[in-house]
Amino acid sequence: MGIKLFLLYLIVVTINFSKLEDKVAIKNTELKKIETKVETKVEEEKNEEVKPKIKKMVKGTHKEIDLLHLSDIQPILGKKTVPRVVYSMDNVSLKGLDIPEKKKLFFEIMIPTAMVVIEEIEETREDLKLMMTGQKERDEEYLLKMYTQYRVDEKNIEILYKKLKPVPISILLSQAILESGWGTSRLFEKANNIFGVWSIDPNEPRIKAAQARVNKQVYLRKYPTLKESIADYMKLLARHKAYSEFRKELQVTDDYKVLVPKLDKYSEMEEVYISRLLATIEYNKLYQYDWYEFE
Protein backbone atom coordinates (compact mmCIF):
# COMPACT_ATOMS: atom_id res chain seq x y z
CA MET A 1 0.00 0.00 0.00
CA GLY A 2 2.85 2.32 0.80
CA ILE A 3 4.42 1.76 -2.62
CA LYS A 4 1.12 2.61 -4.39
CA LEU A 5 0.78 5.85 -2.46
CA PHE A 6 4.37 6.76 -3.27
CA LEU A 7 3.83 6.11 -6.96
CA LEU A 8 0.64 8.18 -6.90
CA TYR A 9 2.57 10.96 -5.21
CA LEU A 10 5.24 10.85 -7.94
CA ILE A 11 2.56 11.05 -10.67
CA VAL A 12 0.97 14.13 -9.04
CA VAL A 13 4.36 15.82 -8.64
CA THR A 14 5.28 15.09 -12.28
CA ILE A 15 1.97 16.50 -13.56
CA ASN A 16 2.34 19.66 -11.45
CA PHE A 17 5.96 20.10 -12.55
CA SER A 18 4.90 19.74 -16.21
CA LYS A 19 2.23 22.40 -15.75
CA LEU A 20 4.80 24.66 -14.11
CA GLU A 21 7.17 24.19 -17.06
CA ASP A 22 4.36 25.13 -19.46
CA LYS A 23 3.65 28.29 -17.47
CA VAL A 24 7.35 29.21 -17.48
CA ALA A 25 7.57 28.63 -21.24
CA ILE A 26 4.52 30.83 -21.85
CA LYS A 27 5.95 33.51 -19.59
CA ASN A 28 9.29 33.39 -21.43
CA THR A 29 7.50 33.72 -24.78
CA GLU A 30 5.59 36.77 -23.53
CA LEU A 31 8.82 38.32 -22.21
CA LYS A 32 10.51 37.66 -25.57
CA LYS A 33 7.68 39.47 -27.39
CA ILE A 34 8.00 42.43 -25.03
CA GLU A 35 11.79 42.53 -25.56
CA THR A 36 11.30 42.42 -29.34
CA LYS A 37 8.81 45.30 -29.19
CA VAL A 38 11.20 47.32 -27.03
CA GLU A 39 14.13 46.64 -29.40
CA THR A 40 12.00 47.63 -32.40
CA LYS A 41 10.93 50.84 -30.66
CA VAL A 42 14.53 51.68 -29.77
CA GLU A 43 15.64 51.08 -33.39
CA GLU A 44 12.85 53.30 -34.70
CA GLU A 45 13.86 56.03 -32.26
CA LYS A 46 17.49 55.71 -33.41
CA ASN A 47 16.39 56.12 -37.03
CA GLU A 48 14.42 59.20 -36.09
CA GLU A 49 17.47 60.61 -34.28
CA VAL A 50 19.59 60.02 -37.39
CA LYS A 51 17.25 62.16 -39.48
CA PRO A 52 18.03 65.87 -39.51
CA LYS A 53 15.13 67.81 -38.08
CA ILE A 54 13.57 68.98 -41.34
CA LYS A 55 10.16 70.52 -41.27
CA LYS A 56 7.78 68.94 -43.76
CA MET A 57 7.37 71.13 -46.79
CA VAL A 58 4.24 71.70 -48.87
CA LYS A 59 3.91 71.06 -52.59
CA GLY A 60 5.98 73.40 -54.71
CA THR A 61 8.55 74.07 -51.98
CA HIS A 62 11.78 72.43 -50.87
CA LYS A 63 14.65 72.98 -48.46
CA GLU A 64 18.21 73.54 -49.70
CA ILE A 65 20.90 71.95 -47.54
CA ASP A 66 24.60 72.72 -47.87
CA LEU A 67 26.12 69.45 -46.71
CA LEU A 68 29.01 69.71 -44.27
CA HIS A 69 28.97 65.99 -43.45
CA LEU A 70 27.53 63.02 -45.31
CA SER A 71 25.71 62.10 -42.09
CA ASP A 72 23.51 65.17 -42.65
CA ILE A 73 21.81 63.49 -45.61
CA GLN A 74 18.16 62.70 -44.91
CA PRO A 75 17.78 58.91 -45.21
CA ILE A 76 15.16 57.18 -47.33
CA LEU A 77 13.84 54.47 -45.02
CA GLY A 78 12.15 52.22 -47.56
CA LYS A 79 8.68 53.74 -47.30
CA LYS A 80 8.73 54.98 -50.90
CA THR A 81 8.56 58.56 -49.67
CA VAL A 82 11.34 61.14 -49.77
CA PRO A 83 11.86 64.53 -48.13
CA ARG A 84 11.57 67.80 -50.07
CA VAL A 85 15.27 68.58 -49.96
CA VAL A 86 17.98 69.59 -52.41
CA TYR A 87 21.63 69.17 -51.42
CA SER A 88 24.79 71.10 -52.18
CA MET A 89 27.86 68.82 -52.44
CA ASP A 90 30.60 71.47 -52.34
CA ASN A 91 32.03 70.32 -49.00
CA VAL A 92 31.61 66.54 -49.18
CA SER A 93 32.58 63.66 -51.44
CA LEU A 94 31.35 60.11 -52.09
CA LYS A 95 34.85 58.92 -52.96
CA GLY A 96 36.43 56.33 -50.70
CA LEU A 97 33.15 54.87 -49.46
CA ASP A 98 32.37 51.18 -49.73
CA ILE A 99 30.03 50.35 -52.61
CA PRO A 100 26.78 49.76 -50.65
CA GLU A 101 27.18 53.00 -48.68
CA LYS A 102 28.11 54.98 -51.78
CA LYS A 103 25.04 53.71 -53.67
CA LYS A 104 22.74 54.40 -50.74
CA LEU A 105 23.92 57.99 -50.34
CA PHE A 106 23.89 58.60 -54.09
CA PHE A 107 20.22 57.62 -54.24
CA GLU A 108 19.38 59.70 -51.16
CA ILE A 109 20.97 62.74 -52.81
CA MET A 110 19.71 62.26 -56.35
CA ILE A 111 16.12 61.04 -55.92
CA PRO A 112 14.74 64.00 -53.91
CA THR A 113 16.58 66.47 -56.15
CA ALA A 114 15.24 64.88 -59.33
CA MET A 115 11.73 64.77 -57.89
CA VAL A 116 11.87 68.49 -57.05
CA VAL A 117 12.86 69.27 -60.65
CA ILE A 118 10.11 67.02 -62.03
CA GLU A 119 7.50 68.65 -59.80
CA GLU A 120 8.54 72.10 -61.03
CA ILE A 121 8.26 70.94 -64.65
CA GLU A 122 4.83 69.46 -63.99
CA GLU A 123 3.70 72.76 -62.47
CA THR A 124 4.77 74.51 -65.69
CA ARG A 125 2.88 71.92 -67.73
CA GLU A 126 -0.21 72.46 -65.59
CA ASP A 127 -0.07 76.21 -66.29
CA LEU A 128 0.23 75.50 -70.02
CA LYS A 129 -2.73 73.13 -69.83
CA LEU A 130 -4.85 75.82 -68.15
CA MET A 131 -3.90 78.24 -70.93
CA MET A 132 -4.75 75.61 -73.56
CA THR A 133 -8.21 75.03 -72.08
CA GLY A 134 -8.95 78.73 -71.56
CA GLN A 135 -8.95 78.47 -67.76
CA LYS A 136 -6.00 80.84 -67.56
CA GLU A 137 -5.15 83.88 -69.66
CA ARG A 138 -2.44 83.21 -72.22
CA ASP A 139 0.79 85.03 -71.45
CA GLU A 140 2.15 85.54 -74.97
CA GLU A 141 5.45 87.05 -73.81
CA TYR A 142 6.06 84.07 -71.53
CA LEU A 143 5.09 81.62 -74.29
CA LEU A 144 7.44 83.22 -76.82
CA LYS A 145 10.28 82.87 -74.33
CA MET A 146 9.41 79.20 -73.76
CA TYR A 147 9.12 78.52 -77.51
CA THR A 148 12.65 79.84 -77.93
CA GLN A 149 14.09 77.89 -74.99
CA TYR A 150 12.56 74.61 -76.14
CA ARG A 151 12.96 75.21 -79.88
CA VAL A 152 9.27 75.10 -80.72
CA ASP A 153 9.46 76.61 -84.20
CA GLU A 154 5.73 76.07 -84.73
CA LYS A 155 4.96 78.45 -81.82
CA ASN A 156 2.37 75.88 -80.73
CA ILE A 157 1.47 75.58 -77.05
CA GLU A 158 0.44 71.93 -77.38
CA ILE A 159 3.81 70.98 -78.86
CA LEU A 160 5.52 72.86 -76.02
CA TYR A 161 3.37 71.03 -73.48
CA LYS A 162 4.36 67.65 -74.93
CA LYS A 163 8.05 68.51 -75.12
CA LEU A 164 8.08 69.32 -71.43
CA LYS A 165 7.03 65.85 -70.29
CA PRO A 166 9.70 64.80 -67.73
CA VAL A 167 12.05 61.86 -68.18
CA PRO A 168 11.24 58.93 -65.81
CA ILE A 169 13.51 58.85 -62.76
CA SER A 170 14.67 55.30 -63.55
CA ILE A 171 16.22 56.51 -66.82
CA LEU A 172 17.57 59.70 -65.26
CA LEU A 173 19.28 57.70 -62.49
CA SER A 174 20.78 55.17 -64.89
CA GLN A 175 22.38 57.95 -66.94
CA ALA A 176 23.52 59.75 -63.79
CA ILE A 177 25.18 56.56 -62.54
CA LEU A 178 27.04 55.88 -65.79
CA GLU A 179 28.02 59.49 -66.49
CA SER A 180 29.16 60.35 -62.95
CA GLY A 181 30.46 57.01 -61.68
CA TRP A 182 27.98 57.00 -58.79
CA GLY A 183 28.75 60.64 -58.02
CA THR A 184 32.54 60.29 -57.88
CA SER A 185 33.57 61.83 -61.20
CA ARG A 186 35.61 65.02 -61.44
CA LEU A 187 32.72 66.72 -63.25
CA PHE A 188 30.27 65.77 -60.52
CA GLU A 189 32.50 67.09 -57.76
CA LYS A 190 34.01 70.17 -59.43
CA ALA A 191 31.17 71.32 -61.70
CA ASN A 192 27.94 69.70 -60.41
CA ASN A 193 27.75 68.25 -63.93
CA ILE A 194 25.99 64.93 -63.43
CA PHE A 195 25.38 63.96 -67.05
CA GLY A 196 28.56 65.00 -68.85
CA VAL A 197 26.84 67.84 -70.72
CA TRP A 198 29.19 69.70 -73.07
CA SER A 199 29.59 73.45 -73.33
CA ILE A 200 29.92 75.30 -76.65
CA ASP A 201 29.38 78.77 -75.23
CA PRO A 202 32.62 80.41 -74.04
CA ASN A 203 30.61 82.91 -72.00
CA GLU A 204 28.91 80.36 -69.74
CA PRO A 205 30.48 78.78 -66.62
CA ARG A 206 32.43 75.70 -67.72
CA ILE A 207 35.52 73.60 -67.14
CA LYS A 208 37.95 71.81 -69.42
CA ALA A 209 37.46 68.12 -70.05
CA ALA A 210 40.22 65.94 -68.61
CA GLN A 211 41.15 64.79 -72.12
CA ALA A 212 41.07 66.84 -75.31
CA ARG A 213 39.79 65.51 -78.62
CA VAL A 214 42.00 65.50 -81.73
CA ASN A 215 43.12 69.12 -82.18
CA LYS A 216 40.19 70.29 -80.09
CA GLN A 217 39.73 71.16 -76.43
CA VAL A 218 36.40 70.01 -75.05
CA TYR A 219 34.57 72.00 -72.36
CA LEU A 220 31.75 70.92 -70.09
CA ARG A 221 29.12 72.98 -68.36
CA LYS A 222 29.54 74.02 -64.75
CA TYR A 223 26.37 74.31 -62.68
CA PRO A 224 25.83 76.08 -59.35
CA THR A 225 23.97 73.05 -57.94
CA LEU A 226 22.98 69.49 -58.81
CA LYS A 227 19.39 70.71 -59.20
CA GLU A 228 20.39 72.99 -62.08
CA SER A 229 22.27 70.11 -63.68
CA ILE A 230 19.16 67.92 -63.62
CA ALA A 231 16.96 70.72 -64.95
CA ASP A 232 19.37 71.29 -67.85
CA TYR A 233 19.44 67.56 -68.61
CA MET A 234 15.64 67.58 -68.81
CA LYS A 235 15.77 70.58 -71.16
CA LEU A 236 18.42 68.90 -73.32
CA LEU A 237 16.25 65.82 -73.90
CA ALA A 238 13.17 68.00 -74.40
CA ARG A 239 14.55 70.16 -77.20
CA HIS A 240 17.51 68.56 -79.00
CA LYS A 241 16.67 67.05 -82.39
CA ALA A 242 18.78 63.97 -81.58
CA TYR A 243 16.12 62.91 -79.07
CA SER A 244 13.00 63.53 -81.16
CA GLU A 245 12.22 59.79 -81.32
CA PHE A 246 12.70 59.53 -77.58
CA ARG A 247 10.19 62.37 -77.03
CA LYS A 248 7.73 60.76 -79.44
CA GLU A 249 7.76 57.49 -77.48
CA LEU A 250 7.62 59.36 -74.18
CA GLN A 251 4.17 60.70 -75.11
CA VAL A 252 2.71 57.18 -75.10
CA THR A 253 4.76 55.25 -72.53
CA ASP A 254 7.03 55.48 -69.49
CA ASP A 255 8.42 51.98 -70.10
CA TYR A 256 12.21 52.19 -69.85
CA LYS A 257 12.58 49.18 -72.15
CA VAL A 258 10.93 51.16 -74.93
CA LEU A 259 12.47 54.56 -74.15
CA VAL A 260 16.12 53.75 -73.42
CA PRO A 261 16.93 52.46 -76.93
CA LYS A 262 15.94 55.89 -78.26
CA LEU A 263 18.86 57.46 -76.34
CA ASP A 264 21.51 55.88 -78.55
CA LYS A 265 22.65 59.34 -79.73
CA TYR A 266 23.49 60.44 -76.18
CA SER A 267 26.82 58.62 -76.30
CA GLU A 268 29.34 57.78 -79.00
CA MET A 269 29.16 54.19 -77.73
CA GLU A 270 25.56 54.03 -79.02
CA GLU A 271 24.35 50.39 -78.71
CA VAL A 272 26.90 49.56 -76.01
CA TYR A 273 25.69 52.58 -74.05
CA ILE A 274 22.07 51.44 -74.40
CA SER A 275 22.96 47.98 -73.12
CA ARG A 276 24.72 49.49 -70.12
CA LEU A 277 21.77 51.75 -69.32
CA LEU A 278 19.32 48.84 -69.42
CA ALA A 279 21.63 46.64 -67.33
CA THR A 280 22.07 49.45 -64.77
CA ILE A 281 18.30 49.92 -64.44
CA GLU A 282 17.61 46.22 -64.04
CA TYR A 283 20.52 45.31 -61.77
CA ASN A 284 19.78 48.20 -59.37
CA LYS A 285 15.98 47.93 -59.76
CA LEU A 286 15.82 51.63 -60.62
CA TYR A 287 12.28 51.26 -61.97
CA GLN A 288 10.99 51.17 -58.38
CA TYR A 289 11.89 54.85 -57.94
CA ASP A 290 9.46 55.91 -60.67
CA TRP A 291 6.70 55.46 -58.07
CA TYR A 292 8.24 57.29 -55.14
CA GLU A 293 6.41 60.28 -53.67
CA PHE A 294 7.21 63.19 -51.36
CA GLU A 295 6.59 62.86 -47.64
PDB file of N, CA, C and O in Angstrom, residues 175-206:
ATOM      1  N   GLN A 175      21.413  57.095 -66.259  1.00  0.00           N
ATOM      2  CA  GLN A 175      22.383  57.951 -66.938  1.00  0.00           C
ATOM      3  C   GLN A 175      23.285  58.668 -65.935  1.00  0.00           C
ATOM      4  O   GLN A 175      24.482  58.830 -66.177  1.00  0.00           O
ATOM      5  N   ALA A 176      22.717  59.094 -64.824  1.00  0.00           N
ATOM      6  CA  ALA A 176      23.516  59.754 -63.787  1.00  0.00           C
ATOM      7  C   ALA A 176      24.592  58.809 -63.251  1.00  0.00           C
ATOM      8  O   ALA A 176      25.735  59.215 -63.015  1.00  0.00           O
ATOM      9  N   ILE A 177      24.235  57.555 -63.061  1.00  0.00           N
ATOM     10  CA  ILE A 177      25.182  56.560 -62.541  1.00  0.00           C
ATOM     11  C   ILE A 177      26.340  56.349 -63.518  1.00  0.00           C
ATOM     12  O   ILE A 177      27.519  56.387 -63.141  1.00  0.00           O
ATOM     13  N   LEU A 178      25.998  56.140 -64.796  1.00  0.00           N
ATOM     14  CA  LEU A 178      27.042  55.876 -65.788  1.00  0.00           C
ATOM     15  C   LEU A 178      27.908  57.108 -66.050  1.00  0.00           C
ATOM     16  O   LEU A 178      29.131  56.999 -66.181  1.00  0.00           O
ATOM     17  N   GLU A 179      27.278  58.271 -66.137  1.00  0.00           N
ATOM     18  CA  GLU A 179      28.016  59.486 -66.492  1.00  0.00           C
ATOM     19  C   GLU A 179      28.863  60.020 -65.338  1.00  0.00           C
ATOM     20  O   GLU A 179      29.898  60.667 -65.583  1.00  0.00           O
ATOM     21  N   SER A 180      28.432  59.771 -64.105  1.00  0.00           N
ATOM     22  CA  SER A 180      29.164  60.349 -62.954  1.00  0.00           C
ATOM     23  C   SER A 180      29.909  59.315 -62.120  1.00  0.00           C
ATOM     24  O   SER A 180      30.572  59.687 -61.148  1.00  0.00           O
ATOM     25  N   GLY A 181      29.797  58.029 -62.486  1.00  0.00           N
ATOM     26  CA  GLY A 181      30.461  57.007 -61.676  1.00  0.00           C
ATOM     27  C   GLY A 181      29.955  56.988 -60.250  1.00  0.00           C
ATOM     28  O   GLY A 181      30.738  57.013 -59.303  1.00  0.00           O
ATOM     29  N   TRP A 182      28.617  56.967 -60.118  1.00  0.00           N
ATOM     30  CA  TRP A 182      27.982  56.997 -58.791  1.00  0.00           C
ATOM     31  C   TRP A 182      28.387  58.249 -58.006  1.00  0.00           C
ATOM     32  O   TRP A 182      28.607  58.215 -56.802  1.00  0.00           O
ATOM     33  N   GLY A 183      28.482  59.376 -58.702  1.00  0.00           N
ATOM     34  CA  GLY A 183      28.751  60.636 -58.020  1.00  0.00           C
ATOM     35  C   GLY A 183      30.187  60.849 -57.613  1.00  0.00           C
ATOM     36  O   GLY A 183      30.466  61.663 -56.727  1.00  0.00           O
ATOM     37  N   THR A 184      31.125  60.150 -58.250  1.00  0.00           N
ATOM     38  CA  THR A 184      32.539  60.293 -57.875  1.00  0.00           C
ATOM     39  C   THR A 184      33.391  60.918 -58.973  1.00  0.00           C
ATOM     40  O   THR A 184      34.599  61.071 -58.794  1.00  0.00           O
ATOM     41  N   SER A 185      32.780  61.271 -60.100  1.00  0.00           N
ATOM     42  CA  SER A 185      33.567  61.825 -61.203  1.00  0.00           C
ATOM     43  C   SER A 185      34.056  63.240 -60.877  1.00  0.00           C
ATOM     44  O   SER A 185      33.505  63.931 -60.017  1.00  0.00           O
ATOM     45  N   ARG A 186      35.076  63.662 -61.595  1.00  0.00           N
ATOM     46  CA  ARG A 186      35.608  65.023 -61.444  1.00  0.00           C
ATOM     47  C   ARG A 186      34.535  66.049 -61.797  1.00  0.00           C
ATOM     48  O   ARG A 186      34.406  67.090 -61.126  1.00  0.00           O
ATOM     49  N   LEU A 187      33.768  65.794 -62.828  1.00  0.00           N
ATOM     50  CA  LEU A 187      32.720  66.723 -63.251  1.00  0.00           C
ATOM     51  C   LEU A 187      31.638  66.867 -62.185  1.00  0.00           C
ATOM     52  O   LEU A 187      31.131  67.954 -61.941  1.00  0.00           O
ATOM     53  N   PHE A 188      31.286  65.749 -61.565  1.00  0.00           N
ATOM     54  CA  PHE A 188      30.268  65.774 -60.521  1.00  0.00           C
ATOM     55  C   PHE A 188      30.740  66.619 -59.348  1.00  0.00           C
ATOM     56  O   PHE A 188      29.997  67.444 -58.816  1.00  0.00           O
ATOM     57  N   GLU A 189      31.987  66.422 -58.946  1.00  0.00           N
ATOM     58  CA  GLU A 189      32.503  67.093 -57.756  1.00  0.00           C
ATOM     59  C   GLU A 189      32.902  68.550 -58.003  1.00  0.00           C
ATOM     60  O   GLU A 189      32.692  69.404 -57.144  1.00  0.00           O
ATOM     61  N   LYS A 190      33.474  68.832 -59.175  1.00  0.00           N
ATOM     62  CA  LYS A 190      34.009  70.174 -59.429  1.00  0.00           C
ATOM     63  C   LYS A 190      33.033  71.091 -60.171  1.00  0.00           C
ATOM     64  O   LYS A 190      33.173  72.317 -60.112  1.00  0.00           O
ATOM     65  N   ALA A 191      32.038  70.487 -60.860  1.00  0.00           N
ATOM     66  CA  ALA A 191      31.167  71.316 -61.695  1.00  0.00           C
ATOM     67  C   ALA A 191      29.686  71.007 -61.516  1.00  0.00           C
ATOM     68  O   ALA A 191      28.853  71.578 -62.212  1.00  0.00           O
ATOM     69  N   ASN A 192      29.343  70.119 -60.592  1.00  0.00           N
ATOM     70  CA  ASN A 192      27.941  69.699 -60.407  1.00  0.00           C
ATOM     71  C   ASN A 192      27.333  69.208 -61.727  1.00  0.00           C
ATOM     72  O   ASN A 192      26.124  69.256 -61.926  1.00  0.00           O
ATOM     73  N   ASN A 193      28.203  68.746 -62.627  1.00  0.00           N
ATOM     74  CA  ASN A 193      27.752  68.250 -63.927  1.00  0.00           C
ATOM     75  C   ASN A 193      27.559  66.745 -63.823  1.00  0.00           C
ATOM     76  O   ASN A 193      28.518  65.967 -63.891  1.00  0.00           O
ATOM     77  N   ILE A 194      26.307  66.335 -63.673  1.00  0.00           N
ATOM     78  CA  ILE A 194      25.994  64.927 -63.435  1.00  0.00           C
ATOM     79  C   ILE A 194      26.051  64.106 -64.713  1.00  0.00           C
ATOM     80  O   ILE A 194      26.480  62.949 -64.713  1.00  0.00           O
ATOM     81  N   PHE A 195      25.640  64.723 -65.838  1.00  0.00           N
ATOM     82  CA  PHE A 195      25.375  63.961 -67.055  1.00  0.00           C
ATOM     83  C   PHE A 195      26.399  64.189 -68.174  1.00  0.00           C
ATOM     84  O   PHE A 195      26.175  63.823 -69.315  1.00  0.00           O
ATOM     85  N   GLY A 196      27.523  64.798 -67.848  1.00  0.00           N
ATOM     86  CA  GLY A 196      28.560  64.998 -68.853  1.00  0.00           C
ATOM     87  C   GLY A 196      28.149  65.907 -69.989  1.00  0.00           C
ATOM     88  O   GLY A 196      28.561  65.705 -71.138  1.00  0.00           O
ATOM     89  N   VAL A 197      27.345  66.928 -69.684  1.00  0.00           N
ATOM     90  CA  VAL A 197      26.840  67.837 -70.722  1.00  0.00           C
ATOM     91  C   VAL A 197      27.944  68.783 -71.179  1.00  0.00           C
ATOM     92  O   VAL A 197      28.593  69.441 -70.361  1.00  0.00           O
ATOM     93  N   TRP A 198      28.137  68.855 -72.494  1.00  0.00           N
ATOM     94  CA  TRP A 198      29.186  69.697 -73.074  1.00  0.00           C
ATOM     95  C   TRP A 198      28.787  71.162 -73.076  1.00  0.00           C
ATOM     96  O   TRP A 198      27.602  71.505 -73.035  1.00  0.00           O
ATOM     97  N   SER A 199      29.800  72.005 -73.196  1.00  0.00           N
ATOM     98  CA  SER A 199      29.586  73.446 -73.331  1.00  0.00           C
ATOM     99  C   SER A 199      30.192  73.924 -74.647  1.00  0.00           C
ATOM    100  O   SER A 199      31.350  73.609 -74.957  1.00  0.00           O
ATOM    101  N   ILE A 200      29.400  74.702 -75.410  1.00  0.00           N
ATOM    102  CA  ILE A 200      29.917  75.295 -76.647  1.00  0.00           C
ATOM    103  C   ILE A 200      29.903  76.820 -76.567  1.00  0.00           C
ATOM    104  O   ILE A 200      30.269  77.507 -77.516  1.00  0.00           O
ATOM    105  N   ASP A 201      29.466  77.323 -75.429  1.00  0.00           N
ATOM    106  CA  ASP A 201      29.376  78.773 -75.228  1.00  0.00           C
ATOM    107  C   ASP A 201      30.520  79.225 -74.314  1.00  0.00           C
ATOM    108  O   ASP A 201      30.532  78.914 -73.123  1.00  0.00           O
ATOM    109  N   PRO A 202      31.476  79.980 -74.857  1.00  0.00           N
ATOM    110  CA  PRO A 202      32.620  80.413 -74.037  1.00  0.00           C
ATOM    111  C   PRO A 202      32.246  81.395 -72.934  1.00  0.00           C
ATOM    112  O   PRO A 202      33.046  81.646 -72.025  1.00  0.00           O
ATOM    113  N   ASN A 203      31.038  81.934 -72.995  1.00  0.00           N
ATOM    114  CA  ASN A 203      30.610  82.915 -71.998  1.00  0.00           C
ATOM    115  C   ASN A 203      29.882  82.297 -70.802  1.00  0.00           C
ATOM    116  O   ASN A 203      29.550  82.996 -69.847  1.00  0.00           O
ATOM    117  N   GLU A 204      29.600  80.994 -70.848  1.00  0.00           N
ATOM    118  CA  GLU A 204      28.912  80.361 -69.735  1.00  0.00           C
ATOM    119  C   GLU A 204      29.916  79.690 -68.806  1.00  0.00           C
ATOM    120  O   GLU A 204      31.044  79.371 -69.221  1.00  0.00           O
ATOM    121  N   PRO A 205      29.575  79.478 -67.540  1.00  0.00           N
ATOM    122  CA  PRO A 205      30.480  78.785 -66.625  1.00  0.00           C
ATOM    123  C   PRO A 205      30.786  77.382 -67.146  1.00  0.00           C
ATOM    124  O   PRO A 205      29.875  76.633 -67.507  1.00  0.00           O
ATOM    125  N   ARG A 206      32.051  77.013 -67.188  1.00  0.00           N
ATOM    126  CA  ARG A 206      32.427  75.702 -67.720  1.00  0.00           C
ATOM    127  C   ARG A 206      33.829  75.329 -67.278  1.00  0.00           C
ATOM    128  O   ARG A 206      34.592  76.182 -66.790  1.00  0.00           O
TER     129      ARG A 206
END
